[in-house]
mmCIF file of C-alpha atoms and ligand atoms in Angstrom:
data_model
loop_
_atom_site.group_PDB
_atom_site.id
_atom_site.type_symbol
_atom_site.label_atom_id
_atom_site.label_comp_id
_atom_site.label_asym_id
_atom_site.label_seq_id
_atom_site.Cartn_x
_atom_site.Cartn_y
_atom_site.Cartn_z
ATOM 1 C CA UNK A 641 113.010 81.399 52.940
ATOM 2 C CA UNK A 642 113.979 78.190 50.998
ATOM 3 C CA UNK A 643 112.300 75.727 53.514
ATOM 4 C CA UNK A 644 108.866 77.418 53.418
ATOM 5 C CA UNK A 645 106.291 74.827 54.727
ATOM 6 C CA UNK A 646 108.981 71.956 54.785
ATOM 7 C CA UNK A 647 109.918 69.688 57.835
ATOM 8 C CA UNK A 648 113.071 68.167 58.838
ATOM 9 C CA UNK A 649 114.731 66.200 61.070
ATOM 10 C CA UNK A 650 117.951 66.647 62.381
ATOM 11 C CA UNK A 651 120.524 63.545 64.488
ATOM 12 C CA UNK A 652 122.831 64.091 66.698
ATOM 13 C CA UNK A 653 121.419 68.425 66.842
ATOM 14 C CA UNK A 654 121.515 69.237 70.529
ATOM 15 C CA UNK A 655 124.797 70.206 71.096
ATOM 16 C CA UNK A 656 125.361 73.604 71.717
ATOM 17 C CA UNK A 657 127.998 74.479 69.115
ATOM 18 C CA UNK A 658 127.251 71.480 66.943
ATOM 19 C CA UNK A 659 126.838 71.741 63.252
ATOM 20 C CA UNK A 660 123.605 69.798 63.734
ATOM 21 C CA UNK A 661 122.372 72.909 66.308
ATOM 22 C CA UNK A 662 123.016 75.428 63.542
ATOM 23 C CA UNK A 663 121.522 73.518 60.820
ATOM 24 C CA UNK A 664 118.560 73.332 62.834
ATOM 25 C CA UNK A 665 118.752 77.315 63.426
ATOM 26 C CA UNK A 666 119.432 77.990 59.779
ATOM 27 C CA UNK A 667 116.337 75.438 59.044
ATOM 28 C CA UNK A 668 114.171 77.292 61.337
ATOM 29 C CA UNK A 669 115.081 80.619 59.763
ATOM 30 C CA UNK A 670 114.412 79.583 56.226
ATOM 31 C CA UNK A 671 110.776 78.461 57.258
ATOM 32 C CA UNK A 672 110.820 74.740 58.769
ATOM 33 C CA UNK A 673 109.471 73.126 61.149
ATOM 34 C CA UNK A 674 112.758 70.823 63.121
ATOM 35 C CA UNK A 675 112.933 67.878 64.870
ATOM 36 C CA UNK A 676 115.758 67.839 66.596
ATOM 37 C CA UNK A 677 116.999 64.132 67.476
ATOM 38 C CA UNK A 678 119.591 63.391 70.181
ATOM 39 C CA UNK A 679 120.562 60.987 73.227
ATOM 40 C CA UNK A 680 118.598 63.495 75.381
ATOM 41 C CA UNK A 681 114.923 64.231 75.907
ATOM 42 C CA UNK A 682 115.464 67.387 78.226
ATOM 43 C CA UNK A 683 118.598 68.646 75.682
ATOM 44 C CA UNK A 684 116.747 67.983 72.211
ATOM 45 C CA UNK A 685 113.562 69.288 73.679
ATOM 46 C CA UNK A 686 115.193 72.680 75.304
ATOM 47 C CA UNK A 687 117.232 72.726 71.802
ATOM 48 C CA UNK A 688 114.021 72.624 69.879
ATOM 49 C CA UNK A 689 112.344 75.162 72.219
ATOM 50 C CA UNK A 690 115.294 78.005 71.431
ATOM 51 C CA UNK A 691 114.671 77.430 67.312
ATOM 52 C CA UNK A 692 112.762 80.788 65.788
ATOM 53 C CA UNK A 693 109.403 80.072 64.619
ATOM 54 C CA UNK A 694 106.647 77.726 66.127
ATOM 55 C CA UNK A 695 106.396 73.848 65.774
ATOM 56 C CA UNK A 696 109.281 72.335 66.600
ATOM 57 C CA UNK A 697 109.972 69.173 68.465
ATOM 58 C CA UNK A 698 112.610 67.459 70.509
ATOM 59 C CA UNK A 699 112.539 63.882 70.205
ATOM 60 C CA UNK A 700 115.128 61.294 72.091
ATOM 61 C CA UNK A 701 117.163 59.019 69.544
ATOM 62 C CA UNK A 702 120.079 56.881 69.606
ATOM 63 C CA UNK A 703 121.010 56.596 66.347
ATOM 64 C CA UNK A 704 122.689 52.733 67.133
ATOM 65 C CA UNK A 705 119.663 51.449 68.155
ATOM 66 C CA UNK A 706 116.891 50.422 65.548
ATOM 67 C CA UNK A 707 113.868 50.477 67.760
ATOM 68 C CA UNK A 708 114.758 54.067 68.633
ATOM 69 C CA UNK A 709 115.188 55.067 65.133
ATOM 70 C CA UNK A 710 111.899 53.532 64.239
ATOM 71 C CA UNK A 711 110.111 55.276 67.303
ATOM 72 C CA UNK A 712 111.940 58.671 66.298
ATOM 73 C CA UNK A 713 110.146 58.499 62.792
ATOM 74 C CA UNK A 714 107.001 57.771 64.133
ATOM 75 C CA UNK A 715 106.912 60.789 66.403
ATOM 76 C CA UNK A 716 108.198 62.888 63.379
ATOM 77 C CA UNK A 717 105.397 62.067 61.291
ATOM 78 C CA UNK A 718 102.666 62.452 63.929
ATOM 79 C CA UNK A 719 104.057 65.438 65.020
ATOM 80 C CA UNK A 720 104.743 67.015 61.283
ATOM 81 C CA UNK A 721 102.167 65.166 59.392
ATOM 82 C CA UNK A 722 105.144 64.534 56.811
ATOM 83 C CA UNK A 723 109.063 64.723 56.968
ATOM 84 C CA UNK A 724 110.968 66.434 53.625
ATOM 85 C CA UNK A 725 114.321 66.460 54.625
ATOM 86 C CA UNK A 726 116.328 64.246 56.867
ATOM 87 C CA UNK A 727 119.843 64.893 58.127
ATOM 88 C CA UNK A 728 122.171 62.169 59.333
ATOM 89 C CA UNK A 729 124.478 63.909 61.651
ATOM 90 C CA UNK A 730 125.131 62.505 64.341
ATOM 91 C CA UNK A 731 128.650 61.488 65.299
ATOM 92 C CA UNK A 732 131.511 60.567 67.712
ATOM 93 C CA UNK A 733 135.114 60.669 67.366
ATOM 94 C CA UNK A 734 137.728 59.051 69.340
ATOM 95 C CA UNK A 735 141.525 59.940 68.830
ATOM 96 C CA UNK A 736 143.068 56.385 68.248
ATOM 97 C CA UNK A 737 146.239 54.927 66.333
ATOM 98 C CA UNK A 738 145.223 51.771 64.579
ATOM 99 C CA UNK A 739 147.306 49.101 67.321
ATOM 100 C CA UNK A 740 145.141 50.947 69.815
ATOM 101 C CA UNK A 741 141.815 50.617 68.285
ATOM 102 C CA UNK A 742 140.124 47.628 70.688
ATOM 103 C CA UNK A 743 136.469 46.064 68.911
ATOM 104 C CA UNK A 744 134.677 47.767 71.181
ATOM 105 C CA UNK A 745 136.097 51.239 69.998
ATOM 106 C CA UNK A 746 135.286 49.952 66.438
ATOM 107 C CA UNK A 747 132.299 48.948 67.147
ATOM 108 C CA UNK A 748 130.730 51.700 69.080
ATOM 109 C CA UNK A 749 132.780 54.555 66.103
ATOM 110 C CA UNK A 750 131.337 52.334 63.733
ATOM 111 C CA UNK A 751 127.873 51.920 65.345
ATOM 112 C CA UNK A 752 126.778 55.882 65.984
ATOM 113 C CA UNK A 753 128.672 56.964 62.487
ATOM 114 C CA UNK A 754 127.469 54.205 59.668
ATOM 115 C CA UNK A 755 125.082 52.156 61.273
ATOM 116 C CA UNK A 756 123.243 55.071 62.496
ATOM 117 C CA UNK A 757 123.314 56.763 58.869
ATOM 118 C CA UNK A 758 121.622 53.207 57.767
ATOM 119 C CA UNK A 759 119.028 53.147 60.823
ATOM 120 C CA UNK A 760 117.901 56.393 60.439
ATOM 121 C CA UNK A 761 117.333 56.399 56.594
ATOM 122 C CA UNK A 762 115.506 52.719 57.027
ATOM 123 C CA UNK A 763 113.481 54.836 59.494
ATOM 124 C CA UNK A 764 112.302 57.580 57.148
ATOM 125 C CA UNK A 765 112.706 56.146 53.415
ATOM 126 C CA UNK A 766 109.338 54.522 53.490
ATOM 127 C CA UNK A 767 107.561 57.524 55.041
ATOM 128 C CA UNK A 768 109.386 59.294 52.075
ATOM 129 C CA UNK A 769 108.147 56.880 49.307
ATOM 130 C CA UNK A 770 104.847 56.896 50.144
ATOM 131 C CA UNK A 771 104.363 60.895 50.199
ATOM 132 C CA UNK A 772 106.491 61.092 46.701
ATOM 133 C CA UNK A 773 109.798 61.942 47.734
ATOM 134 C CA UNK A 774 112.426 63.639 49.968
ATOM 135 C CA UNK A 775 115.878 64.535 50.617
ATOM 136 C CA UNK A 776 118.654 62.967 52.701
ATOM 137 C CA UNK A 777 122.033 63.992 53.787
ATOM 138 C CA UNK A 778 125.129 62.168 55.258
ATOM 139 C CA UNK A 779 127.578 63.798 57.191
ATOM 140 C CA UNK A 780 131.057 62.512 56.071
ATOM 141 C CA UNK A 781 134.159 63.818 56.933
ATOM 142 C CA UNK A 782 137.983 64.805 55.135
ATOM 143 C CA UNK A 783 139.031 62.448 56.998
ATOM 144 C CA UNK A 784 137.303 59.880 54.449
ATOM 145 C CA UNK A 785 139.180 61.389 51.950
ATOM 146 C CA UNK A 786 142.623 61.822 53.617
ATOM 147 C CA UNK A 787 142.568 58.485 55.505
ATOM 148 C CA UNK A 788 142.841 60.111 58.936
ATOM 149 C CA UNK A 789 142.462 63.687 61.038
ATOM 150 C CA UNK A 790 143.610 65.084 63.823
ATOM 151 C CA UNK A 791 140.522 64.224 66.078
ATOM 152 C CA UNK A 792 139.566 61.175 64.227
ATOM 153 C CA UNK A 793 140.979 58.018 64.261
ATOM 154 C CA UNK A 794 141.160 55.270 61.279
ATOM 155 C CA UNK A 795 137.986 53.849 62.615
ATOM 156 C CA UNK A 796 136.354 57.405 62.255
ATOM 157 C CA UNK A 797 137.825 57.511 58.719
ATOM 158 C CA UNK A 798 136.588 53.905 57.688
ATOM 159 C CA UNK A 799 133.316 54.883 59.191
ATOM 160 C CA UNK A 800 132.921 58.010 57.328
ATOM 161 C CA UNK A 801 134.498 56.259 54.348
ATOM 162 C CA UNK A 802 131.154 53.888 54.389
ATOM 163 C CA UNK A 803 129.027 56.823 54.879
ATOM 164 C CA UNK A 804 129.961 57.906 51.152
ATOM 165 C CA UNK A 805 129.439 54.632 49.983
ATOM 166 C CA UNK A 806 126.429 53.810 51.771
ATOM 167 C CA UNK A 807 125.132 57.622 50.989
ATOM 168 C CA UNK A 808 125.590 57.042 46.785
ATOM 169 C CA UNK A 809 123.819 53.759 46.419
ATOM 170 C CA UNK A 810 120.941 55.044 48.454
ATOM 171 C CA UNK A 811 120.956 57.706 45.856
ATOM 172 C CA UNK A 812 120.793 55.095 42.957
ATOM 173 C CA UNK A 813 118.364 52.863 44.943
ATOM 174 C CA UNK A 814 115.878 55.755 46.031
ATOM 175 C CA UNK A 815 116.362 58.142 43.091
ATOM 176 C CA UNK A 816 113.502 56.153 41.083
ATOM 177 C CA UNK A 817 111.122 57.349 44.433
ATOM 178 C CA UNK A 818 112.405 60.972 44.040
ATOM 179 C CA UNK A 819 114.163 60.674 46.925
ATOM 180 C CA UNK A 820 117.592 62.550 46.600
ATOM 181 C CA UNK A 821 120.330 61.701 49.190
ATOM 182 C CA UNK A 822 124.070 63.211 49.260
ATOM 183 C CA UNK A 823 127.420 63.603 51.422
ATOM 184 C CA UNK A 824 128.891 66.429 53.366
ATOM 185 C CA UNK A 825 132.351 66.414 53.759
ATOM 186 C CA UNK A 826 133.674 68.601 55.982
ATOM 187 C CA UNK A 827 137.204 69.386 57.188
ATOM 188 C CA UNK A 828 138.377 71.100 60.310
ATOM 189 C CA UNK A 829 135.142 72.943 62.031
ATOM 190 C CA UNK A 830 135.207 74.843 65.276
ATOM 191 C CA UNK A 831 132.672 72.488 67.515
ATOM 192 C CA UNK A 832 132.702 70.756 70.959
ATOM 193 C CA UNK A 833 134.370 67.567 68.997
ATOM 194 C CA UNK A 834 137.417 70.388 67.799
ATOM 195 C CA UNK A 835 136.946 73.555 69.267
ATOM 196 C CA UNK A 836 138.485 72.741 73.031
ATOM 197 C CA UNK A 837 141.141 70.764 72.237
ATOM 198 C CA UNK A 838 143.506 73.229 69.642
ATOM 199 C CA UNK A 839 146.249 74.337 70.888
ATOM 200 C CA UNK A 840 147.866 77.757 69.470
ATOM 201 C CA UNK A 841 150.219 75.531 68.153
ATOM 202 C CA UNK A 842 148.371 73.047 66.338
ATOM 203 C CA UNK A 843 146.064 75.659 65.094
ATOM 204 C CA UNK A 844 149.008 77.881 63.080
ATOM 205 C CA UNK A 845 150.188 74.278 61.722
ATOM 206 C CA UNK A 846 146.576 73.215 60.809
ATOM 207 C CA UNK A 847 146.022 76.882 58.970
ATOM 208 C CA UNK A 848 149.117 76.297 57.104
ATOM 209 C CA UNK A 849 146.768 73.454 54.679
ATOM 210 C CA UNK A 850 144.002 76.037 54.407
ATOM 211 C CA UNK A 851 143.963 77.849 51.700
ATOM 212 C CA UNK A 852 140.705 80.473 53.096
ATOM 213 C CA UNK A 853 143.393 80.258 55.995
ATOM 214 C CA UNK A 854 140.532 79.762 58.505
ATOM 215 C CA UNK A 855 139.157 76.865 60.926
ATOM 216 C CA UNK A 856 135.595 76.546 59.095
ATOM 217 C CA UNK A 857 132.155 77.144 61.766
ATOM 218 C CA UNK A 858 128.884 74.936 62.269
ATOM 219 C CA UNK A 859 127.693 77.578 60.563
ATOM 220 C CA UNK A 860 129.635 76.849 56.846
ATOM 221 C CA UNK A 861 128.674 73.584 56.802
ATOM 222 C CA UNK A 862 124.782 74.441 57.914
ATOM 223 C CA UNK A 863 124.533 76.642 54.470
ATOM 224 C CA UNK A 864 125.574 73.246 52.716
ATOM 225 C CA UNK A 865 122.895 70.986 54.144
ATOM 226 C CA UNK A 866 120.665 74.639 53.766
ATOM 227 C CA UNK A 867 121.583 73.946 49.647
ATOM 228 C CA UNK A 868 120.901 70.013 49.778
ATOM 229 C CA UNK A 869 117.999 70.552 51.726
ATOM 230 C CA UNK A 870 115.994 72.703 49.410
ATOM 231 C CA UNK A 871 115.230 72.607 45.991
ATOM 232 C CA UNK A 872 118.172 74.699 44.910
ATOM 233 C CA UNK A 873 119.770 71.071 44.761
ATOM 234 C CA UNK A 874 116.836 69.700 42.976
ATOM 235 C CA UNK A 875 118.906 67.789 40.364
ATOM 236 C CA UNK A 876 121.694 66.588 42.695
ATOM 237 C CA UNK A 877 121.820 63.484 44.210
ATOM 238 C CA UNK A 878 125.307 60.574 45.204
ATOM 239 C CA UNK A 879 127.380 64.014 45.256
ATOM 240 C CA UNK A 880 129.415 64.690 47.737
ATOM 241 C CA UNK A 881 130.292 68.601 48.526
ATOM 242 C CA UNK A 882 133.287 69.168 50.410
ATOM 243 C CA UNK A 883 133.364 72.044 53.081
ATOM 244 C CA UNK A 884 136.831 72.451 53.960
ATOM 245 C CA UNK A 885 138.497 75.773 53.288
ATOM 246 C CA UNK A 886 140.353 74.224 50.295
ATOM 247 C CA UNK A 887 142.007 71.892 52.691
ATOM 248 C CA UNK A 888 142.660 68.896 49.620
ATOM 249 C CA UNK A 889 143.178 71.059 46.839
HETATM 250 P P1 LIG B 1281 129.029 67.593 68.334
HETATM 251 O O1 LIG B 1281 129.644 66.697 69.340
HETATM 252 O O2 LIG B 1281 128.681 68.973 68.724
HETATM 253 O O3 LIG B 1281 127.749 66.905 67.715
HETATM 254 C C1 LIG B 1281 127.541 65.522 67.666
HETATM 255 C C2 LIG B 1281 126.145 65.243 68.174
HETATM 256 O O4 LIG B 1281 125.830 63.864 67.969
HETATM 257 C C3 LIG B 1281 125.995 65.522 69.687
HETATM 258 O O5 LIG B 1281 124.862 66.350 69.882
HETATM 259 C C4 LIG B 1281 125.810 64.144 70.287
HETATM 260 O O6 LIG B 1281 125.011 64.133 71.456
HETATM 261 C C5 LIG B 1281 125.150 63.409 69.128
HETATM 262 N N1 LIG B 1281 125.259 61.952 69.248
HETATM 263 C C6 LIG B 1281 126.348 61.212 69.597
HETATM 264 N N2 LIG B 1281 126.028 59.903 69.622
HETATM 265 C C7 LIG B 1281 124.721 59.816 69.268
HETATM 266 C C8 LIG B 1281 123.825 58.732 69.127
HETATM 267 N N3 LIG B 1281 124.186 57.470 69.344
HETATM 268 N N4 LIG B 1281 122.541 59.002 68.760
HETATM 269 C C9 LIG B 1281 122.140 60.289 68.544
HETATM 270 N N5 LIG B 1281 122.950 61.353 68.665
HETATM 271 C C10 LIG B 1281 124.226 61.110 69.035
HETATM 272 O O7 LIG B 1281 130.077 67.623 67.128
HETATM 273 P P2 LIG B 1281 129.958 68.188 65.624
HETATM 274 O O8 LIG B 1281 131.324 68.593 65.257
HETATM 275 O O9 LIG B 1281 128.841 69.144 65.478
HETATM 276 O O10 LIG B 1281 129.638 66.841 64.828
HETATM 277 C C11 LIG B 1281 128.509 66.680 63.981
HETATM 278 C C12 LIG B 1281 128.884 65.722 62.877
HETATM 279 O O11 LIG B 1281 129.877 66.315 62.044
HETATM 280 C C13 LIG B 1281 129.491 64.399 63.357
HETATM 281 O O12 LIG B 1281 128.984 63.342 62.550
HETATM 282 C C14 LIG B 1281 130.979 64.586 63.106
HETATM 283 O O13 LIG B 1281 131.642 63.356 62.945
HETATM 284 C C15 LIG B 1281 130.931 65.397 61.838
HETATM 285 N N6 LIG B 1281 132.137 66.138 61.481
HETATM 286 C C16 LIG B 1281 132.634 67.078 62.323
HETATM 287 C C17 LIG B 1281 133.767 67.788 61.954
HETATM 288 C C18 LIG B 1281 134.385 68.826 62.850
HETATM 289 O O14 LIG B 1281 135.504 69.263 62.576
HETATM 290 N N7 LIG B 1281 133.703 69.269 63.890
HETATM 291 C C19 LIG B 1281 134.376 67.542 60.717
HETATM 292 C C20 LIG B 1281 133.830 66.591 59.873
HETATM 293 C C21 LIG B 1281 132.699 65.895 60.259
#
């Protein structure tokens, strides 16, 4: 039980066989209390009805918007009293080639993945100053790292790219407030933005990079935020863990 009497919020957790959905489930089984934030009312509140455990909440949020951020954290707090650990998940692909990417398909990749991680955090930080402290993670990508993925497109990568920037000099700017706040980077994981779309072929070629020689599950990169999430990573903060089977080695 490393969450014992904690609370957390969770973007972008809804979705069935999200990573955000299993980090709430994992959250819930290590002893907190989850809000789970998402586009829908009726899907985050169901979601947040199926967690283990009493006390959880469902609360609408699009990340792109900075009213609905703000409203988010204020149900949070009324709802927890105080919020420990927020999660910046939330997050769209869309499988472009640079000539193809229009401004509105940068802005709106852009928009849910950066702006969203900025939103949010400017939702929460001061809640988490004022109560002594708290812990934040970004979800990045590999495709940050290796300019471009097989789902993502160079807008995704840019995006995620500025989540690890964005991610490290909240960590220098917040440290002083004990506020810790890191980066997930995760490679190929089996979810509604993957899962679907593999082919048999695609999959033998992708497993080829791997060394574990496996897609990865919400579920491996749930145990990550799990570790950044509780005090086990009491002395980490601007790292970025990679969760990728071994995929850049
Ligand atoms: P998913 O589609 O199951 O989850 C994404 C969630 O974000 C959904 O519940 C969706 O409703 C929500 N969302 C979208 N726009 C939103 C907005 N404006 N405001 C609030 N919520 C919004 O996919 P997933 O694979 O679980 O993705 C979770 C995160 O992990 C994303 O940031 C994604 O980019 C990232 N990621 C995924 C993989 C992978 O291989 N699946 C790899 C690296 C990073």
């Amino acid at each position: 039980m490393l969450l014992n009497g904690k609370t957390a919020v969770i973007s972008g957790a809804a979705s069935q066989r999200g990573i955000g959905r299993a980090t709430a489930q994992l959250f819930a089984e290590h002893g907190a209390r989850v809000a789970i934030l998402d586009l829908d009312a009726g899907a985050s509140a169901d979601a947040a009805k199926a967690l283990p455990g009493d006390g959880h909440v469902g609360i609408a949020c699009d990340v792109t918007d900075k009213s609905s951020c703000d409203a988010a954290a204020k149900a949070a707090i009324e709802a927890f009293g105080r919020v420990d650990v927020l999660v910046n998940n939330a997050g769209i692909t869309q499988p472009l080639k640079t000539l193809d990417i229009s401004l509105e398909n940068w802005g709106k990749v852009i928009d849910v993945n950066l702006t969203g991680v900025l939103l949010l955090s400017q939702a929460f930080v001061p809640h988490m100053k004022e109560k002594g402290g708290g812990s934040i993670a970004c979800m990045s990508s590999v495709s940050a790292q290796r300019g471009g993925g097989i789902f993502g497109g160079p807008h995704y990568s840019a995006a995620k790219a500025g989540v690890l920037g964005l991610a490290k000099a909240m960590a220098r700017e917040f440290g002083p407030a004990g506020i810790r706040v890191n980066s997930v980077t995760p490679g190929l994981i089996q979810t509604d933005i993957t899962g679907g779309k593999l082919t048999d072929e695609m999959r033998t070629d992708i497993l080829k990079g791997i060394p574990l020689n496996r897609l990865g599950d919400a579920a491996d990169v749930a145990k990550i935020y799990l570790f950044l999430a509780s005090d086990l990573s009491s002395y980490v903060t601007g790292a970025t863990i990679d969760v990728n089977g071994g995929m850049l080695i």
